[in-house]
Amino acid sequence: MLCQKQQDLDEMVAEAKKEAKKGEVATYIPALAKADPNILAVSIFDGASHCFVSGDSEHLFTLQSASKVITLALALMDCGEAVVFEKVGMEPTGDPFNSISKLEAQFPSKPLNPMINAGALAVSSLIKGETAQDKLQYLLHFIHRLSGNKHITYNKEVARSEYETADLNRALAYFLKQHHIIEGDVNLLIEFYTMQCAIELTCDDLAKIGFVLANEGRNHEGEVIMPYEIARLVKTFMVTCGMYNASGEFAIKVGIPAKSGVSGCILGAVPNRLGIGIYGPALDEKGNSYAGMKILELLAAHYHLSIF
Ligand code: DON
């Protein structure tokens, strides 16, 4: 039976991999331009001791925007909903992830949701710690608990590369500071945010993190890593905003709570069933992995994984 499942997964990966040819790796963060666009890896975790994997699963990649799900959960645990949602809204934007346009159209000028860059910057400003390193260590500790892997750290080259080129994110952060959504030093926030986005792991790690979200906040050993209500709330944002301005089409075609990152990763959480980690760096124009979305579409159809 396991062999049949492995064969099915390998076939779906081979099929989805063809999609990678349509896309390109991200280059606006120079270090990401080195990625191999032909890679596709997937890991699926159902709470048993091993992940079910196919493709180039040993590959390390950075979380990029998939980190926004994790900082949101941590900020909610530490500060509570009232404080977090004073700074970010709950609505999808229909705009690209780094868009600045709707900020000026809102009063107060708070970002529409925590998955776009502006919203994620506001959430990251709430993470505990005096310095960017303190905040990073605190976040890494949470990621170690989520994944069960204490060795996860961040990629200094990717963090530095983004820090040196993050002018748009700096502009968003200065705008938010002017409008009292964030406080404190913008450079410290950008330093922490770029390290957060550069946290490096494998598909197995990502699948295990997805499993905790899927399993109502408990890891596969039954330990509560986050409250049920926060896992529920975070998964809802993944559905409505996780794939940015492709979230509607993705909900129709796939129907799995998911969050993409421009490294080409996708974090998936099928409620009460599976955590999924994917890496396929060839992206579409909205910043989502072409092959990654395809493998999720094939998996959802084959195993009836849509939540709808
Ligand atoms: O802030 C940025 O632009 C990147 N560190 C993360 C953006 C991202 O991953 C968008 N996702 N598809």
PDB file of C-alpha atoms and ligand atoms in Angstrom:
ATOM      1  CA  MET A   1       0.000   0.000   0.000  1.00  0.00           C
ATOM      2  CA  LEU A   2       2.811   2.363   0.983  1.00  0.00           C
ATOM      3  CA  CYS A   3       4.565   1.499  -2.278  1.00  0.00           C
ATOM      4  CA  GLN A   4       1.473   2.397  -4.258  1.00  0.00           C
ATOM      5  CA  LYS A   5       1.254   5.722  -2.403  1.00  0.00           C
ATOM      6  CA  GLN A   6       4.924   6.415  -3.067  1.00  0.00           C
ATOM      7  CA  GLN A   7       4.480   5.580  -6.736  1.00  0.00           C
ATOM      8  CA  ASP A   8       1.426   7.864  -6.972  1.00  0.00           C
ATOM      9  CA  LEU A   9       3.328  10.699  -5.312  1.00  0.00           C
ATOM     10  CA  ASP A  10       6.378  10.243  -7.549  1.00  0.00           C
ATOM     11  CA  GLU A  11       4.115  10.331 -10.615  1.00  0.00           C
ATOM     12  CA  MET A  12       2.388  13.502  -9.433  1.00  0.00           C
ATOM     13  CA  VAL A  13       5.754  15.150  -8.729  1.00  0.00           C
ATOM     14  CA  ALA A  14       6.980  14.220 -12.220  1.00  0.00           C
ATOM     15  CA  GLU A  15       3.781  15.696 -13.698  1.00  0.00           C
ATOM     16  CA  ALA A  16       3.916  18.882 -11.601  1.00  0.00           C
ATOM     17  CA  LYS A  17       7.614  19.407 -12.323  1.00  0.00           C
ATOM     18  CA  LYS A  18       6.751  20.163 -15.964  1.00  0.00           C
ATOM     19  CA  GLU A  19       5.071  23.375 -14.735  1.00  0.00           C
ATOM     20  CA  ALA A  20       8.420  24.701 -13.507  1.00  0.00           C
ATOM     21  CA  LYS A  21       9.391  25.467 -17.103  1.00  0.00           C
ATOM     22  CA  LYS A  22       6.787  28.270 -17.181  1.00  0.00           C
ATOM     23  CA  GLY A  23       8.343  30.152 -14.276  1.00  0.00           C
ATOM     24  CA  GLU A  24      11.438  31.978 -13.129  1.00  0.00           C
ATOM     25  CA  VAL A  25      13.282  32.150  -9.822  1.00  0.00           C
ATOM     26  CA  ALA A  26      13.031  35.371  -7.804  1.00  0.00           C
ATOM     27  CA  THR A  27      15.863  37.793  -8.545  1.00  0.00           C
ATOM     28  CA  TYR A  28      14.858  40.934  -6.630  1.00  0.00           C
ATOM     29  CA  ILE A  29      16.608  39.369  -3.621  1.00  0.00           C
ATOM     30  CA  PRO A  30      19.932  38.713  -5.378  1.00  0.00           C
ATOM     31  CA  ALA A  31      20.881  35.610  -3.339  1.00  0.00           C
ATOM     32  CA  LEU A  32      17.648  33.853  -4.379  1.00  0.00           C
ATOM     33  CA  ALA A  33      18.632  34.105  -8.048  1.00  0.00           C
ATOM     34  CA  LYS A  34      21.099  31.228  -7.499  1.00  0.00           C
ATOM     35  CA  ALA A  35      18.287  28.678  -7.030  1.00  0.00           C
ATOM     36  CA  ASP A  36      17.851  25.829  -9.507  1.00  0.00           C
ATOM     37  CA  PRO A  37      14.439  26.398 -11.186  1.00  0.00           C
ATOM     38  CA  ASN A  38      14.030  22.696 -12.042  1.00  0.00           C
ATOM     39  CA  ILE A  39      13.847  21.452  -8.472  1.00  0.00           C
ATOM     40  CA  LEU A  40      10.612  20.163  -6.989  1.00  0.00           C
ATOM     41  CA  ALA A  41      10.402  18.544  -3.582  1.00  0.00           C
ATOM     42  CA  VAL A  42       7.404  17.603  -1.494  1.00  0.00           C
ATOM     43  CA  SER A  43       7.035  16.219   1.993  1.00  0.00           C
ATOM     44  CA  ILE A  44       3.774  15.103   3.567  1.00  0.00           C
ATOM     45  CA  PHE A  45       3.379  14.474   7.289  1.00  0.00           C
ATOM     46  CA  ASP A  46       0.358  12.712   8.773  1.00  0.00           C
ATOM     47  CA  GLY A  47       1.616  12.580  12.370  1.00  0.00           C
ATOM     48  CA  ALA A  48       3.392   9.221  12.086  1.00  0.00           C
ATOM     49  CA  SER A  49       7.106   9.243  12.803  1.00  0.00           C
ATOM     50  CA  HIS A  50       8.291   9.739   9.216  1.00  0.00           C
ATOM     51  CA  CYS A  51       7.399  12.142   6.438  1.00  0.00           C
ATOM     52  CA  PHE A  52       6.334  10.819   3.067  1.00  0.00           C
ATOM     53  CA  VAL A  53       8.661  12.479   0.546  1.00  0.00           C
ATOM     54  CA  SER A  54       9.313  12.768  -3.159  1.00  0.00           C
ATOM     55  CA  GLY A  55      11.750  14.762  -5.274  1.00  0.00           C
ATOM     56  CA  ASP A  56      14.795  16.739  -4.109  1.00  0.00           C
ATOM     57  CA  SER A  57      13.758  16.625  -0.477  1.00  0.00           C
ATOM     58  CA  GLU A  58      17.199  17.182   1.087  1.00  0.00           C
ATOM     59  CA  HIS A  59      17.350  20.700  -0.292  1.00  0.00           C
ATOM     60  CA  LEU A  60      17.509  23.608   2.164  1.00  0.00           C
ATOM     61  CA  PHE A  61      15.530  26.735   1.300  1.00  0.00           C
ATOM     62  CA  THR A  62      14.474  29.924   3.053  1.00  0.00           C
ATOM     63  CA  LEU A  63      10.982  30.519   4.432  1.00  0.00           C
ATOM     64  CA  GLN A  64      10.483  34.027   3.002  1.00  0.00           C
ATOM     65  CA  SER A  65       6.780  34.859   3.276  1.00  0.00           C
ATOM     66  CA  ALA A  66       5.891  31.470   4.751  1.00  0.00           C
ATOM     67  CA  SER A  67       7.522  32.886   7.925  1.00  0.00           C
ATOM     68  CA  LYS A  68       4.612  35.358   8.177  1.00  0.00           C
ATOM     69  CA  VAL A  69       2.288  32.573   9.329  1.00  0.00           C
ATOM     70  CA  ILE A  70       4.664  31.696  12.157  1.00  0.00           C
ATOM     71  CA  THR A  71       5.305  35.255  13.364  1.00  0.00           C
ATOM     72  CA  LEU A  72       1.549  35.855  13.290  1.00  0.00           C
ATOM     73  CA  ALA A  73       0.934  32.837  15.536  1.00  0.00           C
ATOM     74  CA  LEU A  74       3.709  33.929  17.927  1.00  0.00           C
ATOM     75  CA  ALA A  75       2.517  37.549  18.102  1.00  0.00           C
ATOM     76  CA  LEU A  76      -1.038  36.374  18.772  1.00  0.00           C
ATOM     77  CA  MET A  77       0.175  34.071  21.545  1.00  0.00           C
ATOM     78  CA  ASP A  78       2.202  36.843  23.194  1.00  0.00           C
ATOM     79  CA  CYS A  79       0.090  39.948  22.617  1.00  0.00           C
ATOM     80  CA  GLY A  80      -3.446  38.668  22.038  1.00  0.00           C
ATOM     81  CA  GLU A  81      -5.896  39.393  19.241  1.00  0.00           C
ATOM     82  CA  ALA A  82      -6.821  42.910  20.379  1.00  0.00           C
ATOM     83  CA  VAL A  83      -3.242  44.217  20.109  1.00  0.00           C
ATOM     84  CA  VAL A  84      -2.412  42.396  16.845  1.00  0.00           C
ATOM     85  CA  PHE A  85      -5.611  43.413  15.056  1.00  0.00           C
ATOM     86  CA  GLU A  86      -5.180  47.011  16.133  1.00  0.00           C
ATOM     87  CA  LYS A  87      -2.164  46.957  13.787  1.00  0.00           C
ATOM     88  CA  VAL A  88      -3.348  44.744  10.907  1.00  0.00           C
ATOM     89  CA  GLY A  89      -6.702  43.974   9.367  1.00  0.00           C
ATOM     90  CA  MET A  90      -8.338  40.725   8.292  1.00  0.00           C
ATOM     91  CA  GLU A  91      -9.164  41.376   4.636  1.00  0.00           C
ATOM     92  CA  PRO A  92      -7.541  40.141   1.426  1.00  0.00           C
ATOM     93  CA  THR A  93      -6.195  42.911  -0.810  1.00  0.00           C
ATOM     94  CA  GLY A  94      -6.290  41.566  -4.369  1.00  0.00           C
ATOM     95  CA  ASP A  95      -2.901  43.310  -4.739  1.00  0.00           C
ATOM     96  CA  PRO A  96       0.668  41.980  -5.007  1.00  0.00           C
ATOM     97  CA  PHE A  97       2.464  41.030  -1.775  1.00  0.00           C
ATOM     98  CA  ASN A  98       4.637  44.148  -1.659  1.00  0.00           C
ATOM     99  CA  SER A  99       2.015  46.674  -2.732  1.00  0.00           C
ATOM    100  CA  ILE A 100       1.949  50.053  -1.018  1.00  0.00           C
ATOM    101  CA  SER A 101      -1.137  51.436  -2.770  1.00  0.00           C
ATOM    102  CA  LYS A 102      -3.970  50.471  -0.390  1.00  0.00           C
ATOM    103  CA  LEU A 103      -2.148  51.748   2.699  1.00  0.00           C
ATOM    104  CA  GLU A 104      -2.820  55.335   1.755  1.00  0.00           C
ATOM    105  CA  ALA A 105      -6.444  54.595   0.921  1.00  0.00           C
ATOM    106  CA  GLN A 106      -7.212  53.316   4.462  1.00  0.00           C
ATOM    107  CA  PHE A 107      -7.983  55.314   7.571  1.00  0.00           C
ATOM    108  CA  PRO A 108      -6.307  54.499   9.882  1.00  0.00           C
ATOM    109  CA  SER A 109      -3.481  53.439   7.553  1.00  0.00           C
ATOM    110  CA  LYS A 110      -3.149  49.923   8.903  1.00  0.00           C
ATOM    111  CA  PRO A 111      -2.240  47.121   6.484  1.00  0.00           C
ATOM    112  CA  LEU A 112      -5.215  45.083   5.323  1.00  0.00           C
ATOM    113  CA  ASN A 113      -3.847  41.709   6.452  1.00  0.00           C
ATOM    114  CA  PRO A 114      -0.774  40.073   8.055  1.00  0.00           C
ATOM    115  CA  MET A 115       0.275  38.115   4.935  1.00  0.00           C
ATOM    116  CA  ILE A 116       1.222  41.100   2.753  1.00  0.00           C
ATOM    117  CA  ASN A 117       4.612  42.641   3.463  1.00  0.00           C
ATOM    118  CA  ALA A 118       3.201  45.754   5.153  1.00  0.00           C
ATOM    119  CA  GLY A 119       1.101  43.627   7.508  1.00  0.00           C
ATOM    120  CA  ALA A 120       3.934  41.227   8.202  1.00  0.00           C
ATOM    121  CA  LEU A 121       6.225  44.123   9.116  1.00  0.00           C
ATOM    122  CA  ALA A 122       3.618  45.343  11.597  1.00  0.00           C
ATOM    123  CA  VAL A 123       3.354  41.833  13.100  1.00  0.00           C
ATOM    124  CA  SER A 124       7.143  41.371  13.221  1.00  0.00           C
ATOM    125  CA  SER A 125       7.410  44.636  15.166  1.00  0.00           C
ATOM    126  CA  LEU A 126       5.473  42.879  17.957  1.00  0.00           C
ATOM    127  CA  ILE A 127       7.901  39.963  18.353  1.00  0.00           C
ATOM    128  CA  LYS A 128       9.651  40.105  21.749  1.00  0.00           C
ATOM    129  CA  GLY A 129      13.306  41.126  22.023  1.00  0.00           C
ATOM    130  CA  GLU A 130      15.516  44.184  22.426  1.00  0.00           C
ATOM    131  CA  THR A 131      17.713  43.494  19.404  1.00  0.00           C
ATOM    132  CA  ALA A 132      17.109  41.866  16.022  1.00  0.00           C
ATOM    133  CA  GLN A 133      19.188  38.878  17.220  1.00  0.00           C
ATOM    134  CA  ASP A 134      17.064  38.555  20.402  1.00  0.00           C
ATOM    135  CA  LYS A 135      13.901  38.539  18.309  1.00  0.00           C
ATOM    136  CA  LEU A 136      15.376  36.014  15.881  1.00  0.00           C
ATOM    137  CA  GLN A 137      16.435  33.643  18.680  1.00  0.00           C
ATOM    138  CA  TYR A 138      12.973  33.892  20.229  1.00  0.00           C
ATOM    139  CA  LEU A 139      11.329  33.107  16.876  1.00  0.00           C
ATOM    140  CA  LEU A 140      13.775  30.263  16.163  1.00  0.00           C
ATOM    141  CA  HIS A 141      12.934  28.705  19.534  1.00  0.00           C
ATOM    142  CA  PHE A 142       9.255  28.656  18.508  1.00  0.00           C
ATOM    143  CA  ILE A 143      10.153  27.163  15.101  1.00  0.00           C
ATOM    144  CA  HIS A 144      12.225  24.465  16.836  1.00  0.00           C
ATOM    145  CA  ARG A 145       9.159  23.521  18.883  1.00  0.00           C
ATOM    146  CA  LEU A 146       6.859  23.576  15.846  1.00  0.00           C
ATOM    147  CA  SER A 147       9.137  21.431  13.693  1.00  0.00           C
ATOM    148  CA  GLY A 148      10.811  19.286  16.365  1.00  0.00           C
ATOM    149  CA  ASN A 149      14.148  20.271  14.761  1.00  0.00           C
ATOM    150  CA  LYS A 150      16.473  22.240  17.057  1.00  0.00           C
ATOM    151  CA  HIS A 151      19.058  22.737  14.315  1.00  0.00           C
ATOM    152  CA  ILE A 152      17.027  25.139  12.192  1.00  0.00           C
ATOM    153  CA  THR A 153      18.784  28.482  11.824  1.00  0.00           C
ATOM    154  CA  TYR A 154      18.921  31.255   9.210  1.00  0.00           C
ATOM    155  CA  ASN A 155      20.913  31.783   6.019  1.00  0.00           C
ATOM    156  CA  LYS A 156      23.161  34.794   6.604  1.00  0.00           C
ATOM    157  CA  GLU A 157      23.861  35.354   2.900  1.00  0.00           C
ATOM    158  CA  VAL A 158      20.158  35.492   2.002  1.00  0.00           C
ATOM    159  CA  ALA A 159      19.390  37.751   4.988  1.00  0.00           C
ATOM    160  CA  ARG A 160      22.220  40.147   4.095  1.00  0.00           C
ATOM    161  CA  SER A 161      21.250  40.133   0.407  1.00  0.00           C
ATOM    162  CA  GLU A 162      17.673  41.121   1.259  1.00  0.00           C
ATOM    163  CA  TYR A 163      18.734  43.645   3.925  1.00  0.00           C
ATOM    164  CA  GLU A 164      20.899  45.445   1.364  1.00  0.00           C
ATOM    165  CA  THR A 165      18.130  45.628  -1.247  1.00  0.00           C
ATOM    166  CA  ALA A 166      14.952  45.985   0.873  1.00  0.00           C
ATOM    167  CA  ASP A 167      14.157  49.566  -0.123  1.00  0.00           C
ATOM    168  CA  LEU A 168      10.471  48.903  -0.748  1.00  0.00           C
ATOM    169  CA  ASN A 169      10.046  47.144   2.606  1.00  0.00           C
ATOM    170  CA  ARG A 170      11.892  50.060   4.278  1.00  0.00           C
ATOM    171  CA  ALA A 171       9.480  52.459   2.570  1.00  0.00           C
ATOM    172  CA  LEU A 172       6.511  50.425   3.861  1.00  0.00           C
ATOM    173  CA  ALA A 173       7.981  50.393   7.374  1.00  0.00           C
ATOM    174  CA  TYR A 174       8.644  54.160   7.411  1.00  0.00           C
ATOM    175  CA  PHE A 175       5.092  54.746   6.198  1.00  0.00           C
ATOM    176  CA  LEU A 176       3.757  52.560   9.013  1.00  0.00           C
ATOM    177  CA  LYS A 177       5.922  54.361  11.566  1.00  0.00           C
ATOM    178  CA  GLN A 178       4.686  57.758  10.401  1.00  0.00           C
ATOM    179  CA  HIS A 179       1.122  56.483  10.898  1.00  0.00           C
ATOM    180  CA  HIS A 180       1.882  55.022  14.378  1.00  0.00           C
ATOM    181  CA  ILE A 181       1.261  51.416  13.331  1.00  0.00           C
ATOM    182  CA  ILE A 182       4.818  50.509  14.299  1.00  0.00           C
ATOM    183  CA  GLU A 183       7.182  52.087  16.798  1.00  0.00           C
ATOM    184  CA  GLY A 184      10.934  52.017  17.262  1.00  0.00           C
ATOM    185  CA  ASP A 185      13.883  51.699  14.919  1.00  0.00           C
ATOM    186  CA  VAL A 186      12.962  50.836  11.317  1.00  0.00           C
ATOM    187  CA  ASN A 187      16.421  49.434  10.551  1.00  0.00           C
ATOM    188  CA  LEU A 188      16.188  47.053  13.507  1.00  0.00           C
ATOM    189  CA  LEU A 189      12.810  45.894  12.244  1.00  0.00           C
ATOM    190  CA  ILE A 190      14.127  45.380   8.692  1.00  0.00           C
ATOM    191  CA  GLU A 191      17.143  43.528  10.085  1.00  0.00           C
ATOM    192  CA  PHE A 192      14.879  41.176  12.035  1.00  0.00           C
ATOM    193  CA  TYR A 193      12.370  40.805   9.171  1.00  0.00           C
ATOM    194  CA  THR A 194      15.074  39.892   6.649  1.00  0.00           C
ATOM    195  CA  MET A 195      16.556  37.315   9.060  1.00  0.00           C
ATOM    196  CA  GLN A 196      13.060  35.930   9.709  1.00  0.00           C
ATOM    197  CA  CYS A 197      12.520  35.527   5.957  1.00  0.00           C
ATOM    198  CA  ALA A 198      15.950  33.850   5.644  1.00  0.00           C
ATOM    199  CA  ILE A 199      15.216  31.082   8.170  1.00  0.00           C
ATOM    200  CA  GLU A 200      16.337  27.957   6.376  1.00  0.00           C
ATOM    201  CA  LEU A 201      14.825  24.478   6.518  1.00  0.00           C
ATOM    202  CA  THR A 202      13.777  21.435   4.485  1.00  0.00           C
ATOM    203  CA  CYS A 203      10.414  20.217   3.193  1.00  0.00           C
ATOM    204  CA  ASP A 204      10.230  17.769   6.103  1.00  0.00           C
ATOM    205  CA  ASP A 205      10.559  20.634   8.596  1.00  0.00           C
ATOM    206  CA  LEU A 206       7.898  22.620   6.758  1.00  0.00           C
ATOM    207  CA  ALA A 207       5.534  19.618   6.651  1.00  0.00           C
ATOM    208  CA  LYS A 208       5.910  19.189  10.419  1.00  0.00           C
ATOM    209  CA  ILE A 209       5.108  22.866  11.006  1.00  0.00           C
ATOM    210  CA  GLY A 210       2.074  22.468   8.736  1.00  0.00           C
ATOM    211  CA  PHE A 211       1.029  19.429  10.748  1.00  0.00           C
ATOM    212  CA  VAL A 212       0.851  21.453  13.984  1.00  0.00           C
ATOM    213  CA  LEU A 213      -1.447  23.954  12.260  1.00  0.00           C
ATOM    214  CA  ALA A 214      -3.505  21.123  10.759  1.00  0.00           C
ATOM    215  CA  ASN A 215      -3.678  19.323  14.107  1.00  0.00           C
ATOM    216  CA  GLU A 216      -5.266  22.249  15.941  1.00  0.00           C
ATOM    217  CA  GLY A 217      -1.992  23.447  17.482  1.00  0.00           C
ATOM    218  CA  ARG A 218      -0.647  20.098  18.768  1.00  0.00           C
ATOM    219  CA  ASN A 219       2.433  18.336  17.453  1.00  0.00           C
ATOM    220  CA  HIS A 220       2.427  14.646  16.575  1.00  0.00           C
ATOM    221  CA  GLU A 221       3.283  13.760  20.197  1.00  0.00           C
ATOM    222  CA  GLY A 222       0.173  15.559  21.415  1.00  0.00           C
ATOM    223  CA  GLU A 223       2.064  18.504  22.914  1.00  0.00           C
ATOM    224  CA  VAL A 224       0.227  21.835  22.646  1.00  0.00           C
ATOM    225  CA  ILE A 225       2.498  24.211  20.690  1.00  0.00           C
ATOM    226  CA  MET A 226      -0.150  26.862  20.113  1.00  0.00           C
ATOM    227  CA  PRO A 227      -3.772  27.229  21.251  1.00  0.00           C
ATOM    228  CA  TYR A 228      -6.454  25.721  19.026  1.00  0.00           C
ATOM    229  CA  GLU A 229      -7.971  29.171  18.401  1.00  0.00           C
ATOM    230  CA  ILE A 230      -4.681  30.571  17.051  1.00  0.00           C
ATOM    231  CA  ALA A 231      -4.136  27.580  14.736  1.00  0.00           C
ATOM    232  CA  ARG A 232      -7.694  28.125  13.460  1.00  0.00           C
ATOM    233  CA  LEU A 233      -7.206  31.833  12.935  1.00  0.00           C
ATOM    234  CA  VAL A 234      -3.854  31.415  11.145  1.00  0.00           C
ATOM    235  CA  LYS A 235      -5.247  28.729   8.800  1.00  0.00           C
ATOM    236  CA  THR A 236      -8.109  31.069   7.916  1.00  0.00           C
ATOM    237  CA  PHE A 237      -5.615  33.758   6.832  1.00  0.00           C
ATOM    238  CA  MET A 238      -3.814  31.112   4.781  1.00  0.00           C
ATOM    239  CA  VAL A 239      -7.054  30.453   2.885  1.00  0.00           C
ATOM    240  CA  THR A 240      -8.044  34.090   2.344  1.00  0.00           C
ATOM    241  CA  CYS A 241      -4.599  35.698   1.817  1.00  0.00           C
ATOM    242  CA  GLY A 242      -1.912  32.971   1.781  1.00  0.00           C
ATOM    243  CA  MET A 243      -1.363  32.977  -1.979  1.00  0.00           C
ATOM    244  CA  TYR A 244      -1.849  36.784  -2.259  1.00  0.00           C
ATOM    245  CA  ASN A 245      -3.836  37.872  -5.294  1.00  0.00           C
ATOM    246  CA  ALA A 246      -4.089  34.255  -6.425  1.00  0.00           C
ATOM    247  CA  SER A 247      -5.835  33.130  -3.209  1.00  0.00           C
ATOM    248  CA  GLY A 248      -9.316  32.955  -4.761  1.00  0.00           C
ATOM    249  CA  GLU A 249      -8.303  30.807  -7.725  1.00  0.00           C
ATOM    250  CA  PHE A 250      -6.150  28.636  -5.445  1.00  0.00           C
ATOM    251  CA  ALA A 251      -9.116  28.059  -3.094  1.00  0.00           C
ATOM    252  CA  ILE A 252     -11.226  26.942  -6.060  1.00  0.00           C
ATOM    253  CA  LYS A 253      -8.579  24.712  -7.659  1.00  0.00           C
ATOM    254  CA  VAL A 254      -6.924  23.324  -4.510  1.00  0.00           C
ATOM    255  CA  GLY A 255      -8.810  24.281  -1.339  1.00  0.00           C
ATOM    256  CA  ILE A 256      -5.941  23.667   1.097  1.00  0.00           C
ATOM    257  CA  PRO A 257      -4.880  26.378   3.595  1.00  0.00           C
ATOM    258  CA  ALA A 258      -1.427  27.324   2.262  1.00  0.00           C
ATOM    259  CA  LYS A 259       1.227  30.022   2.411  1.00  0.00           C
ATOM    260  CA  SER A 260       3.800  30.671  -0.277  1.00  0.00           C
ATOM    261  CA  GLY A 261       7.246  32.271  -0.151  1.00  0.00           C
ATOM    262  CA  VAL A 262       9.335  33.753  -2.987  1.00  0.00           C
ATOM    263  CA  SER A 263      12.038  31.168  -2.374  1.00  0.00           C
ATOM    264  CA  GLY A 264       9.473  28.838  -3.993  1.00  0.00           C
ATOM    265  CA  CYS A 265       8.260  27.159  -0.822  1.00  0.00           C
ATOM    266  CA  ILE A 266       4.659  26.442   0.111  1.00  0.00           C
ATOM    267  CA  LEU A 267       3.484  25.536   3.620  1.00  0.00           C
ATOM    268  CA  GLY A 268       0.232  23.554   3.566  1.00  0.00           C
ATOM    269  CA  ALA A 269      -2.088  22.444   6.381  1.00  0.00           C
ATOM    270  CA  VAL A 270      -4.992  20.099   5.657  1.00  0.00           C
ATOM    271  CA  PRO A 271      -7.185  20.380   8.779  1.00  0.00           C
ATOM    272  CA  ASN A 272      -7.063  17.273  10.983  1.00  0.00           C
ATOM    273  CA  ARG A 273      -5.135  15.344   8.355  1.00  0.00           C
ATOM    274  CA  LEU A 274      -1.793  16.522   6.961  1.00  0.00           C
ATOM    275  CA  GLY A 275       1.060  18.993   7.017  1.00  0.00           C
ATOM    276  CA  ILE A 276       2.672  19.609   3.631  1.00  0.00           C
ATOM    277  CA  GLY A 277       6.038  21.164   2.776  1.00  0.00           C
ATOM    278  CA  ILE A 278       6.925  22.012  -0.828  1.00  0.00           C
ATOM    279  CA  TYR A 279       9.918  23.578  -2.541  1.00  0.00           C
ATOM    280  CA  GLY A 280       9.920  24.515  -6.229  1.00  0.00           C
ATOM    281  CA  PRO A 281      11.692  27.825  -6.915  1.00  0.00           C
ATOM    282  CA  ALA A 282      10.293  28.628 -10.384  1.00  0.00           C
ATOM    283  CA  LEU A 283       7.618  31.253  -9.657  1.00  0.00           C
ATOM    284  CA  ASP A 284       4.657  32.736 -11.474  1.00  0.00           C
ATOM    285  CA  GLU A 285       4.242  36.500 -11.787  1.00  0.00           C
ATOM    286  CA  LYS A 286       2.430  36.640  -8.417  1.00  0.00           C
ATOM    287  CA  GLY A 287       5.362  35.094  -6.563  1.00  0.00           C
ATOM    288  CA  ASN A 288       3.911  31.588  -6.102  1.00  0.00           C
ATOM    289  CA  SER A 289       5.684  28.345  -7.071  1.00  0.00           C
ATOM    290  CA  TYR A 290       4.303  27.039 -10.368  1.00  0.00           C
ATOM    291  CA  ALA A 291       5.162  23.400  -9.740  1.00  0.00           C
ATOM    292  CA  GLY A 292       4.297  23.746  -6.051  1.00  0.00           C
ATOM    293  CA  MET A 293       0.762  24.879  -6.816  1.00  0.00           C
ATOM    294  CA  LYS A 294       0.406  22.104  -9.392  1.00  0.00           C
ATOM    295  CA  ILE A 295       1.480  19.353  -6.992  1.00  0.00           C
ATOM    296  CA  LEU A 296      -1.030  20.654  -4.434  1.00  0.00           C
ATOM    297  CA  GLU A 297      -3.751  20.653  -7.091  1.00  0.00           C
ATOM    298  CA  LEU A 298      -2.932  17.049  -8.025  1.00  0.00           C
ATOM    299  CA  LEU A 299      -2.738  15.924  -4.382  1.00  0.00           C
ATOM    300  CA  ALA A 300      -6.019  17.666  -3.508  1.00  0.00           C
ATOM    301  CA  ALA A 301      -7.834  16.002  -6.412  1.00  0.00           C
ATOM    302  CA  HIS A 302      -6.313  12.551  -5.802  1.00  0.00           C
ATOM    303  CA  TYR A 303      -6.843  12.426  -2.017  1.00  0.00           C
ATOM    304  CA  HIS A 304      -9.892  14.749  -1.730  1.00  0.00           C
ATOM    305  CA  LEU A 305      -8.011  17.257   0.396  1.00  0.00           C
ATOM    306  CA  SER A 306     -10.058  20.390  -0.334  1.00  0.00           C
ATOM    307  CA  ILE A 307     -11.635  21.778   2.830  1.00  0.00           C
ATOM    308  CA  PHE A 308     -14.638  22.988   0.832  1.00  0.00           C
TER     309      PHE A 308
HETATM  310  O1  DON B   1       9.741  40.775   1.898  1.00  0.00           O
HETATM  311  C1  DON B   1       9.954  40.168   0.851  1.00  0.00           C
HETATM  312  O2  DON B   1       9.775  40.697  -0.238  1.00  0.00           O
HETATM  313  C2  DON B   1      10.422  38.734   0.939  1.00  0.00           C
HETATM  314  N1  DON B   1      11.334  38.560   2.023  1.00  0.00           N
HETATM  315  C3  DON B   1       9.256  37.816   1.128  1.00  0.00           C
HETATM  316  C4  DON B   1       8.193  37.971   0.064  1.00  0.00           C
HETATM  317  C5  DON B   1       7.531  36.695  -0.278  1.00  0.00           C
HETATM  318  O3  DON B   1       7.991  35.626   0.017  1.00  0.00           O
HETATM  319  C6  DON B   1       6.295  36.792  -1.097  1.00  0.00           C
HETATM  320  N2  DON B   1       5.777  35.458  -1.388  1.00  0.00           N
HETATM  321  N3  DON B   1       5.451  34.848  -2.279  1.00  0.00           N
END
